[in-house]
Structures are given as structure tokens and as C-alpha cells.
XYZ file of N, CA, C and O in Angstrom:
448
model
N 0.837 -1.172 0.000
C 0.000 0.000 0.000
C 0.886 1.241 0.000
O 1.837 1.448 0.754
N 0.462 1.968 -0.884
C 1.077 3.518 -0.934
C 1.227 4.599 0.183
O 0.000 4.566 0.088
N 1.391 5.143 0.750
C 1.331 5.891 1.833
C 1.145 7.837 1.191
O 1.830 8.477 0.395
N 0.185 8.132 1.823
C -0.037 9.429 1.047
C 0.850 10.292 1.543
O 0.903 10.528 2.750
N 1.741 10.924 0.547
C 2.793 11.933 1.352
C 2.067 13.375 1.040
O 1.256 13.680 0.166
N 2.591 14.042 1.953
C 2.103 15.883 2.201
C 2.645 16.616 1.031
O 3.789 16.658 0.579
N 1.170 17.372 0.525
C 1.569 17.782 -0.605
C 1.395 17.495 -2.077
O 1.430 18.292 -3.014
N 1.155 15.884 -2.086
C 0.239 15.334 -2.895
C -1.195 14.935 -3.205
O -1.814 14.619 -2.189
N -1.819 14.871 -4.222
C -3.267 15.281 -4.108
C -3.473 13.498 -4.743
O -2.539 12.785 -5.109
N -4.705 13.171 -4.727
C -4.916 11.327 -4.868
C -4.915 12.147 -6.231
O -3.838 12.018 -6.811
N -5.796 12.929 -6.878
C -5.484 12.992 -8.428
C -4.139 12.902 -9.158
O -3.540 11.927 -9.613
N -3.819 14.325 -9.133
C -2.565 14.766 -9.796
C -0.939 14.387 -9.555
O -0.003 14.609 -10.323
N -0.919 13.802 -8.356
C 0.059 13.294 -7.340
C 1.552 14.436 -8.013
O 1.324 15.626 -8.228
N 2.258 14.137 -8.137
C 3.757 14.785 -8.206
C 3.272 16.017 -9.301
O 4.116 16.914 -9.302
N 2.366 16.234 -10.040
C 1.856 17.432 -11.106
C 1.710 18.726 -10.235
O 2.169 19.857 -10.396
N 0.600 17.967 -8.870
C 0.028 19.424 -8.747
C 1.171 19.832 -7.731
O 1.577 20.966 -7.985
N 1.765 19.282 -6.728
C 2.734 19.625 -6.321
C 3.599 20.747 -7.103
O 3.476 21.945 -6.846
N 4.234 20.386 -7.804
C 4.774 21.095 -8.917
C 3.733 22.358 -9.664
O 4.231 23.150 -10.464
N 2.995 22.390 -9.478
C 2.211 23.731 -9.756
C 1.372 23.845 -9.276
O 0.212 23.697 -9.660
N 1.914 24.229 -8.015
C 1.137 24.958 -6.965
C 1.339 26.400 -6.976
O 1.720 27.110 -7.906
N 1.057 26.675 -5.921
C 1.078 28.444 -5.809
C 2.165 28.869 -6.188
O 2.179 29.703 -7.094
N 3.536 28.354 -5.524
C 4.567 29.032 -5.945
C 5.377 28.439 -7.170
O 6.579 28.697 -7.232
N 4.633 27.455 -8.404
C 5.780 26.916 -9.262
C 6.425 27.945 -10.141
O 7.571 27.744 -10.544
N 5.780 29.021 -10.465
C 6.904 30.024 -11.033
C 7.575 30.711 -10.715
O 8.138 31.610 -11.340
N 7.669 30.271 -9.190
C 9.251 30.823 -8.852
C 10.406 29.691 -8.599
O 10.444 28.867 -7.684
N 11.604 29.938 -9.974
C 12.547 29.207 -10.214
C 12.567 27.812 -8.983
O 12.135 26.664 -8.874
N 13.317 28.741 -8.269
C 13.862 27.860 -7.261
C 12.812 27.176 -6.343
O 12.972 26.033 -5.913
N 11.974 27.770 -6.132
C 10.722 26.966 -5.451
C 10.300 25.147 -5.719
O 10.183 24.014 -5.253
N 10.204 26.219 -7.067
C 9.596 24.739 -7.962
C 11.222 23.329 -7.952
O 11.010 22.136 -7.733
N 12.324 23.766 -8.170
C 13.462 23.097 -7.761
C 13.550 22.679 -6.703
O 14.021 21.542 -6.732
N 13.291 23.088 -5.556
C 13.289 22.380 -3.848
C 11.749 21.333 -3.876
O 11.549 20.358 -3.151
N 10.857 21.859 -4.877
C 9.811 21.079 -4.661
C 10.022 19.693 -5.308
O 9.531 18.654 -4.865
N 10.934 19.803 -6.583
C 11.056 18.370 -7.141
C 11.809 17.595 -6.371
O 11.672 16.372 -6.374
N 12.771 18.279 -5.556
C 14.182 17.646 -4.912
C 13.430 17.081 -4.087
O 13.566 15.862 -4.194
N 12.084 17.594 -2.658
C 11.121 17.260 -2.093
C 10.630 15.769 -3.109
O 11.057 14.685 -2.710
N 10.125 15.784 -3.838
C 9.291 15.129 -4.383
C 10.162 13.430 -4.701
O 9.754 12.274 -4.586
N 11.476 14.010 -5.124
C 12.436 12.787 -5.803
C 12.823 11.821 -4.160
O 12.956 10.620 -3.927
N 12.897 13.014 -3.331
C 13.415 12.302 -1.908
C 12.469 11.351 -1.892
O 12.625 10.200 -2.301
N 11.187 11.946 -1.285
C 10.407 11.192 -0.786
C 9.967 10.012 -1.555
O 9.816 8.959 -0.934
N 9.725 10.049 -2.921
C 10.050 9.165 -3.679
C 10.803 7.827 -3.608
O 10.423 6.661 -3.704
N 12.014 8.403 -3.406
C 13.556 7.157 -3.237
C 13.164 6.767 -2.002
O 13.411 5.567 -1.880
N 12.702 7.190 -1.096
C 12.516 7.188 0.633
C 11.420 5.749 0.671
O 11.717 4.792 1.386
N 10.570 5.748 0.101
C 9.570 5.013 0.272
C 9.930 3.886 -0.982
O 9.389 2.781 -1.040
N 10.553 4.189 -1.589
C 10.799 2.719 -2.472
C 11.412 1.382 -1.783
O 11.108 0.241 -2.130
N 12.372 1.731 -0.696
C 13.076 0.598 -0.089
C 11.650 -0.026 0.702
O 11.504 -1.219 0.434
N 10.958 0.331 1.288
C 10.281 -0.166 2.104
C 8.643 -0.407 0.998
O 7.533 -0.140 1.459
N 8.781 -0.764 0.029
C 7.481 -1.246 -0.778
C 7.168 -2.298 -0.790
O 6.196 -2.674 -1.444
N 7.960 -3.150 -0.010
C 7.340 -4.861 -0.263
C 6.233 -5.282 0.579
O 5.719 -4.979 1.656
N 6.109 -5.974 -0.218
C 4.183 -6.230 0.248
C 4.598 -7.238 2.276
O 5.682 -7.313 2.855
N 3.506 -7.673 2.632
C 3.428 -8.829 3.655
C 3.617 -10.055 2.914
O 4.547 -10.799 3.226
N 2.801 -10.360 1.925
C 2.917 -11.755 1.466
C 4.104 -12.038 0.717
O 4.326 -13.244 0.609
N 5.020 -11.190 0.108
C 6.207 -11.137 -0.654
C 7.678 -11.590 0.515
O 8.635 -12.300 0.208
N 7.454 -10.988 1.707
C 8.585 -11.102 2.467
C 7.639 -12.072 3.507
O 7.464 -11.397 4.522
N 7.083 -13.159 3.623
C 6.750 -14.425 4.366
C 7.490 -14.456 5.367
O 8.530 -13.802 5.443
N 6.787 -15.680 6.814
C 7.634 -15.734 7.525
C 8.261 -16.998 7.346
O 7.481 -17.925 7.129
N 9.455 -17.265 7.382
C 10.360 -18.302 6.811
C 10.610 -19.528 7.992
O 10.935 -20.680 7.703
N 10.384 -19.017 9.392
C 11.168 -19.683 9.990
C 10.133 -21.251 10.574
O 10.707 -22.304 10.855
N 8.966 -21.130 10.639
C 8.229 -22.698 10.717
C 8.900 -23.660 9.637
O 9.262 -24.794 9.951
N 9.082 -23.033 8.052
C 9.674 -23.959 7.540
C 10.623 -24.365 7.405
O 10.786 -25.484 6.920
N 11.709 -23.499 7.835
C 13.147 -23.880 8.613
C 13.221 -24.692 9.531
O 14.204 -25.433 9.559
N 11.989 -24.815 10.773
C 12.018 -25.436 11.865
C 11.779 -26.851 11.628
O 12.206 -27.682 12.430
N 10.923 -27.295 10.259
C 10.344 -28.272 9.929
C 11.900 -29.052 9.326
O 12.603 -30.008 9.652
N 11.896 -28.147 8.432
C 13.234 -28.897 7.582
C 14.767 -29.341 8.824
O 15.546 -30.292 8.758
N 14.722 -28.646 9.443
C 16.079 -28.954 10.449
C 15.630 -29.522 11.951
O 16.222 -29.378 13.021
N 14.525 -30.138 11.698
C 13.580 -31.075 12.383
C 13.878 -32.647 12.012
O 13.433 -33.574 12.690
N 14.336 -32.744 11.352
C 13.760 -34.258 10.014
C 14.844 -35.013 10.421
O 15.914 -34.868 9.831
N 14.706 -36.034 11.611
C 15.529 -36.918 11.050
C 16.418 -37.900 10.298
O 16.409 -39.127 10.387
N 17.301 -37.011 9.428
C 17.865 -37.689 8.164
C 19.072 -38.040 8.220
O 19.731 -38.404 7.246
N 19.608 -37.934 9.771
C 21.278 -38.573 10.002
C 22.225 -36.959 9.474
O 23.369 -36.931 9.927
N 21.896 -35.950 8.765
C 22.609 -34.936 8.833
C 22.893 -34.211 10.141
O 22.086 -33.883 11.010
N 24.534 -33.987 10.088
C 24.258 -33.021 11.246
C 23.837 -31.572 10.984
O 23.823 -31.224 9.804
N 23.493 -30.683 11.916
C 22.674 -29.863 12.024
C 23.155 -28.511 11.627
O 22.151 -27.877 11.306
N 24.293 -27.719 11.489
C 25.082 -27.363 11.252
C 25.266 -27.438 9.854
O 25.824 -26.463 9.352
N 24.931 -28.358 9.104
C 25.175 -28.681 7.969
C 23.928 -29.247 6.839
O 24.188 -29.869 5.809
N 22.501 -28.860 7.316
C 21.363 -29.083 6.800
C 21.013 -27.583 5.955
O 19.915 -27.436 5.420
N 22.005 -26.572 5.907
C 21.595 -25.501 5.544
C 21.839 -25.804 3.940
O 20.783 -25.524 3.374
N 22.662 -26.193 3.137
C 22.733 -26.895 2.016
C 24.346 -26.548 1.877
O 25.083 -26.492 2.861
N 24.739 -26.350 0.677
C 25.802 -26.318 0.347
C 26.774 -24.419 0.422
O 27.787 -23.802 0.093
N 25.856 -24.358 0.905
C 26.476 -22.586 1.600
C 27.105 -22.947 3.178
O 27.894 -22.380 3.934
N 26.234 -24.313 3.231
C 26.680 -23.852 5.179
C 27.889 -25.007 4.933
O 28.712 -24.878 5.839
N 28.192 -25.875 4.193
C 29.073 -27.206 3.889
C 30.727 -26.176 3.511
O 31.857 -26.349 3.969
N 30.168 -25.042 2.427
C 31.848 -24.708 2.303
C 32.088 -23.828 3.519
O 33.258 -23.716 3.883
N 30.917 -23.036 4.360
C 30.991 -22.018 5.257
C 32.005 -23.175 6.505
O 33.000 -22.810 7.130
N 31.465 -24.341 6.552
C 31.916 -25.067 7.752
C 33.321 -25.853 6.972
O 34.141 -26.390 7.717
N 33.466 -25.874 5.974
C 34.828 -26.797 5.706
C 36.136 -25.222 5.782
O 37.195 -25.293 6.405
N 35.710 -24.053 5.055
C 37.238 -23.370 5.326
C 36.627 -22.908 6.923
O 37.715 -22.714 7.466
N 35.976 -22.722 7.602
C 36.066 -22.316 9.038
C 36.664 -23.805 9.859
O 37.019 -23.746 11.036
N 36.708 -24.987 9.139
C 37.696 -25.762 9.956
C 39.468 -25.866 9.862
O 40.422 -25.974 10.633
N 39.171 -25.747 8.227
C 40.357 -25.262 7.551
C 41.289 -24.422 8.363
O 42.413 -24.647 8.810
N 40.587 -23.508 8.416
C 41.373 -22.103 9.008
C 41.549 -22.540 10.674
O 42.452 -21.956 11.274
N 40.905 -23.322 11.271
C 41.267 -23.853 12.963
C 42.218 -24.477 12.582
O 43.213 -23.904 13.026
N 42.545 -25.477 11.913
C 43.638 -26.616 11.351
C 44.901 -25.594 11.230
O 45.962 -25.601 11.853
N 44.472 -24.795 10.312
C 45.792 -23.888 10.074
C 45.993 -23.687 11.065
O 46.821 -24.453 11.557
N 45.434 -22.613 11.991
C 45.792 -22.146 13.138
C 46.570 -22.594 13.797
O 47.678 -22.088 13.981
N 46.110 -23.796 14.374
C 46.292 -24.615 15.169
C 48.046 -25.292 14.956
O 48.975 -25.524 15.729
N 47.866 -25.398 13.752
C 49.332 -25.879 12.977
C 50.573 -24.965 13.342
O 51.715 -25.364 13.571
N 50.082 -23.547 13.349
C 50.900 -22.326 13.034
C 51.294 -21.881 14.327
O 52.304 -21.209 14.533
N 50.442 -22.283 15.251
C 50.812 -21.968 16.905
C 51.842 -23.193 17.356
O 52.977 -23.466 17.749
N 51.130 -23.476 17.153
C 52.573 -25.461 17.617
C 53.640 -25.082 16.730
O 54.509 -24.619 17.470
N 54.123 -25.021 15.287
C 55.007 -24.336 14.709
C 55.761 -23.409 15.716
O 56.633 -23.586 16.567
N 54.983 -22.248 15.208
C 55.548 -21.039 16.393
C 55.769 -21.563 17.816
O 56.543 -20.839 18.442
N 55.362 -22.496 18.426
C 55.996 -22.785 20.251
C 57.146 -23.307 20.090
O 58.094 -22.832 20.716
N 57.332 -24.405 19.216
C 58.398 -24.737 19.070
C 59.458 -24.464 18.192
O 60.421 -25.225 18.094
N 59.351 -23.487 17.585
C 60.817 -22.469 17.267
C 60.794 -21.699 18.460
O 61.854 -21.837 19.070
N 60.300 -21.233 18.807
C 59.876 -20.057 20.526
C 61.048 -21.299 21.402
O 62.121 -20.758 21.670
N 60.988 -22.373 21.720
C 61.817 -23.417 22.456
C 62.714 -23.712 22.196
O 63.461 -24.053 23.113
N 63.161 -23.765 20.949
C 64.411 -24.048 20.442
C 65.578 -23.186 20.050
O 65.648 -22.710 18.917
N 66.601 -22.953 21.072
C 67.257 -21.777 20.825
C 68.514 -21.954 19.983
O 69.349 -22.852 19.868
N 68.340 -20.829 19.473
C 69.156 -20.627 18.181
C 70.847 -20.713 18.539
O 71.390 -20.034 19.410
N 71.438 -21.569 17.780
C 72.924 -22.073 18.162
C 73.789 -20.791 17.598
O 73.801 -20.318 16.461
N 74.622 -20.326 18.963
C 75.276 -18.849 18.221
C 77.065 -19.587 18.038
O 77.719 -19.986 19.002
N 77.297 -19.598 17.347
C 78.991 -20.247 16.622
C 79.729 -18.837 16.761
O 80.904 -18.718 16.411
């Protein structure tokens, strides 16, 4: 649903605005379009209907409900499979790179 902004008439909508009392003065009529373009852009992000943006999460609850031997973590499909293989990846590394680093940290360097 449209939301009636101030200034617009249900007929003429952005016309009569624009020629109203003051459209022949230059600049008037310029702050009125700039008015007009805002409010415009302003209300476009927020145009989606109720039935367009649904609520998602019963059928999320259903699907990661289902006993199918997946673990859970990993029922999201193949976004949550590479999300969880380099976030182990990167612990592995880690993990590698600290033990590395302790033990050069222990082993002291032979001065000749």
C-alpha cells in the first residue's frame, strides 16, 4: 500500500505539487522536485508487500527437524558445507601455526 505523502493530491500526485502556488518561482519549484524525488527514493526501499517477504522460519524449523542422520550445522545446504569446511580449515591452520611457532619459541638458536 502507498502511503499518502504531504503535498500530494490522490489525483494529480507529483503534477500538482509542482504547480502549486509558488511553481513560477525558479527555485521553489526546484526544492519542490528535490522534495518530491526524496520522498520518492525514501519510500521505495520499504514497498514490499506482507505476502512477498513471508515468515520463513516454521519452515526452517520443519526442515532442520527431520531426522535424516545430517548433522545440524550442515542441513543448511551447500552454503553452510563450504561455510563449515574453510572455518575448519582455518582452525587446522591455526592450530598448525601456533605449535610451529611454540616450538621455534623453544628451540634456541645455536650462536657459533
Amino acid at each position: 500500500a502507498i502511503l499518502p505523502v504531504r503535498g500530494f493530491s490522490k489525483c494529480g500526485g507529483r503534477r500538482d505539487l509542482l504547480r502549486s502556488e509558488a511553481a513560477n518561482d525558479k527555485k521553489t519549484l526546484k526544492m519542490n522536485r528535490a522534495l518530491v524525488a526524496r520522498s520518492l527514493v525514501s519510500r521505495a526501499g520499504f514497498s514490499t508487500s506482507a505476502r512477498t517477504a513471508g515468515n520463513k522460519v516454521p519452515q526452517m524449523q520443519k526442515e532442520m527437524q527431520v531426522p535424516d542422520g545430517k548433522l545440524l550445522y550442515l542441513k543448511g545446504g551447500s552454503g553452510d558445507r563450504i561455510f563449515y569446511r574453510t572455518t575448519m580449515g582455518l582452525v587446522i591452520f591455526g592450530v598448525g601455526y601456533s605449535l610451529i611457532s611454540l616450538v621455534v619459541a623453544m628451540l634456541p638458536k645455536k650462536n657459533e
